[in-house]
Short mmCIF file of C-alpha atoms in Angstrom, two decimals:
data_model
loop_
_atom_site.label_atom_id
_atom_site.label_comp_id
_atom_site.label_asym_id
_atom_site.label_seq_id
_atom_site.Cartn_x
_atom_site.Cartn_y
_atom_site.Cartn_z
CA ILE A 794 -20.26 -17.64 -9.55
CA ASN A 795 -23.74 -18.63 -10.74
CA GLY A 796 -25.88 -20.14 -7.43
CA ASP A 797 -23.64 -22.70 -5.95
CA PRO A 798 -21.46 -24.04 -8.67
CA SER A 799 -18.45 -21.77 -9.70
CA LYS A 800 -15.60 -21.89 -12.04
CA THR A 801 -12.50 -20.25 -12.36
CA CYS A 802 -9.98 -19.99 -15.51
CA THR A 803 -12.38 -21.19 -18.30
CA ASP A 804 -11.18 -18.35 -20.46
CA VAL A 805 -7.92 -19.49 -22.80
CA LYS A 806 -5.65 -16.59 -21.80
CA CYS A 807 -6.22 -17.21 -17.80
CA LYS A 808 -5.47 -20.88 -18.03
CA GLY A 809 -3.28 -21.22 -21.31
CA GLY A 810 -1.00 -19.31 -23.20
CA ASP A 811 1.19 -17.90 -20.44
CA GLU A 812 -0.85 -19.94 -17.60
CA ARG A 813 -0.59 -16.81 -15.80
CA PHE A 814 -3.12 -17.88 -13.16
CA LYS A 815 -3.34 -21.63 -13.53
CA GLY A 816 -4.01 -23.41 -10.50
CA ARG A 817 -3.85 -20.24 -8.32
CA LEU A 818 -7.29 -18.88 -7.99
CA LYS A 819 -9.92 -19.69 -5.76
CA LEU A 820 -13.69 -18.89 -4.92
CA ASP A 821 -15.98 -18.26 -2.11
CA ASN A 822 -19.10 -19.22 -3.26
CA GLN A 823 -20.81 -17.67 -0.31
CA THR A 824 -18.93 -14.46 0.00
CA GLY A 825 -17.96 -14.16 -3.99
CA SER A 826 -14.33 -13.35 -2.91
CA LEU A 827 -11.53 -14.13 -5.24
CA THR A 828 -8.53 -15.34 -3.93
CA ILE A 829 -5.44 -15.25 -5.72
CA THR A 830 -2.47 -17.61 -4.24
CA ASN A 831 1.17 -17.63 -4.35
CA ILE A 832 1.34 -14.13 -6.07
CA THR A 833 4.02 -12.56 -8.20
CA ASP A 834 4.97 -8.95 -9.50
CA THR A 835 2.56 -9.74 -12.40
CA ASP A 836 -0.37 -10.07 -10.56
CA ALA A 837 -0.68 -6.33 -10.06
CA GLY A 838 -3.47 -4.54 -11.88
CA GLU A 839 -6.76 -3.75 -11.89
CA TYR A 840 -9.68 -6.49 -11.02
CA LYS A 841 -13.68 -5.94 -11.59
CA LEU A 842 -16.08 -8.03 -10.02
CA LEU A 843 -19.19 -7.58 -12.27
CA ILE A 844 -22.48 -8.59 -9.83
CA THR A 845 -25.57 -9.21 -12.12
CA ARG A 846 -29.28 -9.46 -10.14
CA GLY A 847 -32.16 -9.59 -12.02
CA ASN A 848 -32.15 -6.74 -14.88
CA ILE A 849 -29.32 -5.11 -12.47
CA ASP A 850 -25.62 -4.65 -13.25
CA SER A 851 -23.12 -3.51 -10.72
CA GLU A 852 -19.23 -3.40 -10.99
CA ASN A 853 -16.66 -3.38 -8.15
CA ILE A 854 -13.26 -2.27 -9.25
CA PHE A 855 -10.25 -3.71 -6.78
CA SER A 856 -6.44 -2.02 -7.76
CA VAL A 857 -3.59 -4.58 -6.71
CA THR A 858 -0.52 -3.03 -6.23
CA ILE A 859 2.41 -5.67 -5.43
CA HIS A 860 5.30 -4.40 -3.82
CA VAL A 861 8.62 -6.81 -3.81
CA VAL A 862 10.37 -6.46 -0.53
CA SER A 863 13.31 -8.89 0.51
CA ALA A 864 13.09 -11.06 3.53
CA ALA A 865 15.32 -9.01 5.50
CA GLU A 866 13.26 -5.82 4.63
CA ARG A 867 10.02 -7.63 5.34
CA GLU A 868 11.12 -8.44 9.29
CA LYS A 869 12.24 -4.65 9.83
CA MET A 870 8.82 -3.12 8.12
CA LYS A 871 6.67 -1.39 10.80
CA LYS A 872 3.00 -2.77 9.73
CA LYS A 873 -0.23 0.20 9.66
CA SER A 874 -3.79 -0.92 8.84
CA VAL A 875 -6.33 2.24 8.99
CA LEU A 876 -10.33 2.54 8.28
CA GLU A 877 -11.06 4.59 4.98
CA GLY A 878 -10.97 8.03 6.10
CA GLU A 879 -9.41 8.14 9.21
CA SER A 880 -6.08 9.29 9.91
CA VAL A 881 -2.79 7.22 10.39
CA THR A 882 0.32 8.03 11.77
CA LEU A 883 3.87 6.81 10.80
CA ASP A 884 6.23 7.12 14.15
CA PRO A 885 9.44 6.80 13.34
CA GLY A 886 10.43 6.26 17.21
CA VAL A 887 13.69 8.03 17.29
CA THR A 888 14.90 10.99 19.10
CA LYS A 889 15.20 13.52 16.08
CA LYS A 890 18.52 15.89 16.21
CA THR A 891 19.29 19.06 15.73
CA ASN A 892 21.42 18.14 12.64
CA ASP A 893 19.12 15.89 11.31
CA VAL A 894 17.04 15.55 7.72
CA MET A 895 14.43 13.59 7.67
CA THR A 896 13.02 13.28 4.23
CA TRP A 897 9.57 10.78 3.62
CA PHE A 898 8.93 8.87 0.75
CA SER A 899 6.31 6.57 -1.12
CA ASP A 900 7.08 4.72 -4.28
CA ASP A 901 10.07 7.04 -4.89
CA THR A 902 7.97 9.80 -4.50
CA LEU A 903 8.93 12.82 -2.15
CA LEU A 904 6.48 13.49 0.40
CA ALA A 905 7.94 15.80 2.91
CA GLU A 906 11.46 17.02 4.45
CA ILE A 907 12.19 18.23 7.81
CA THR A 908 15.67 20.48 8.41
CA GLY A 909 15.80 21.44 11.46
CA ASP A 910 12.99 23.66 12.49
CA GLN A 911 12.02 24.07 8.71
CA SER A 912 9.67 21.68 6.71
CA LYS A 913 8.32 21.05 3.31
CA ILE A 914 5.10 18.85 2.09
CA CYS A 915 4.38 17.80 -1.31
CA THR A 916 6.69 19.86 -3.04
CA ASP A 917 6.30 17.32 -5.55
CA VAL A 918 3.69 17.36 -8.48
CA GLN A 919 3.09 13.80 -8.19
CA CYS A 920 2.41 14.29 -4.31
CA LYS A 921 0.37 17.34 -4.78
CA GLU A 922 -2.06 15.27 -7.47
CA ARG A 923 -2.16 12.23 -5.11
CA PHE A 924 -2.53 13.67 -1.62
CA ARG A 925 -3.73 17.20 -1.95
CA ASP A 926 -3.21 18.59 1.72
CA ARG A 927 -3.78 15.53 3.70
CA LEU A 928 -0.05 15.34 4.68
CA LYS A 929 1.11 16.44 7.92
CA LEU A 930 4.25 16.53 10.09
CA ASP A 931 5.34 16.24 13.66
CA HIS A 932 8.70 18.21 13.92
CA GLN A 933 9.82 16.98 17.05
CA THR A 934 9.38 13.07 16.33
CA GLY A 935 9.67 13.18 12.95
CA SER A 936 6.16 11.07 12.28
CA LEU A 937 4.58 12.06 8.83
CA ILE A 938 0.25 11.86 9.22
CA ILE A 939 -1.79 11.05 6.24
CA THR A 940 -5.17 12.45 7.17
CA ASN A 941 -8.40 11.65 5.52
CA THR A 942 -7.24 7.91 4.18
CA ARG A 943 -7.83 6.54 0.87
CA ASN A 944 -6.82 2.99 -0.22
CA THR A 945 -4.99 4.58 -3.20
CA ASP A 946 -2.72 5.66 -0.01
CA THR A 947 -1.81 1.85 0.69
CA GLY A 948 1.84 0.76 -0.15
CA GLU A 949 5.05 1.32 1.18
CA TYR A 950 6.70 4.40 2.88
CA LYS A 951 10.38 5.41 3.65
CA LEU A 952 11.95 7.48 6.12
CA GLN A 953 15.73 8.45 5.75
CA ILE A 954 17.44 10.37 8.40
CA ASN A 955 20.16 11.74 7.40
CA SER A 956 22.82 13.81 9.48
CA ILE A 957 24.61 16.89 8.54
CA SER A 958 28.20 17.46 9.48
CA LEU A 959 28.13 21.64 10.16
CA ARG A 960 32.40 21.41 9.47
CA ARG A 961 32.54 19.35 6.66
CA ARG A 962 29.22 20.10 5.12
CA ARG A 963 28.47 16.48 4.34
CA ARG A 964 24.93 14.20 4.00
CA SER A 965 25.14 10.82 4.89
CA ILE A 966 22.26 8.46 5.43
CA SER A 967 22.57 7.45 8.90
CA SER A 968 19.27 5.35 9.06
CA GLU A 969 16.08 4.18 7.18
CA LYS A 970 12.83 3.12 8.30
CA ARG A 971 9.94 1.60 6.17
CA PHE A 972 6.35 1.30 6.79
CA GLU A 973 3.61 -1.03 4.66
CA VAL A 974 0.29 0.85 5.38
CA THR A 975 -3.16 -1.08 4.42
CA VAL A 976 -6.31 1.28 4.13
CA VAL A 977 -9.05 -0.62 4.68
CA GLY A 978 -12.53 0.33 2.70
CA GLU A 979 -15.71 -1.06 2.36
CA TYR A 980 -14.51 -3.85 0.52
CA ASP A 981 -11.18 -5.38 1.87
CA LEU A 982 -8.19 -6.18 -0.15
CA VAL A 983 -6.44 -8.88 2.60
CA ARG A 984 -2.98 -9.80 2.08
CA GLN A 985 -2.43 -13.04 4.24
CA ALA A 986 1.03 -15.04 4.39
CA PHE A 987 0.64 -18.91 4.33
CA GLY A 988 4.41 -20.01 4.94
CA ARG A 989 6.23 -19.50 1.57
CA GLU A 990 2.67 -19.24 -0.49
CA ASN A 991 1.82 -15.11 -0.08
CA SER A 992 -1.80 -14.52 -1.38
CA ILE A 993 -4.24 -11.68 -1.52
CA THR A 994 -8.14 -11.72 -1.25
CA LEU A 995 -10.52 -9.87 -3.03
CA GLU A 996 -13.14 -9.68 -0.85
CA TYR A 997 -16.52 -8.26 -1.25
CA LYS A 998 -18.64 -7.60 1.86
CA ASP A 999 -22.20 -8.46 0.67
CA LYS A 1000 -23.23 -12.22 0.66
CA MET A 1001 -24.11 -13.63 -2.50
CA VAL A 1002 -27.48 -14.24 -3.13
#
């Protein structure tokens, strides 16, 4: 975008070759926002916005993660939106039983587990690196609380509730709860759905001058 005129997909790799973004990019000349329509898992990655004002250059980087979820799973998934830096509570809305084992995951990374009155948080190395003492558990409800949220916390969270048979000493998955968390910061990543066409908007909050 240079003043009012705008160009999309002028690069050969963008419009030709594998035609990755052909016909799927839109620009907002007033805000500088870039919208990618009809998203697929190949659109995941890092996007960079370079802003030049006079002799000063600045960059804004957006990290886009695409989670492929079936239509049936989307209907069951609870959606949570939170401002960056605030806390978000993922409440499964169930009554915890004495013999239940409740296990929280994020992208297959083990986050926390509640067994009776005992609990474990971030025993996984990947969890420690990502959350660093920002996770809390509510033993009565089984809720997971993420404090001081960051944009990297955006994603899908899963709770498995297992029932243990004391007589047979067997564990079976009795139910599963899913949450989609979006952390909104100064620069928003907005996911919108228009019928069957899914799109994401990389929105720059300042006005283009």
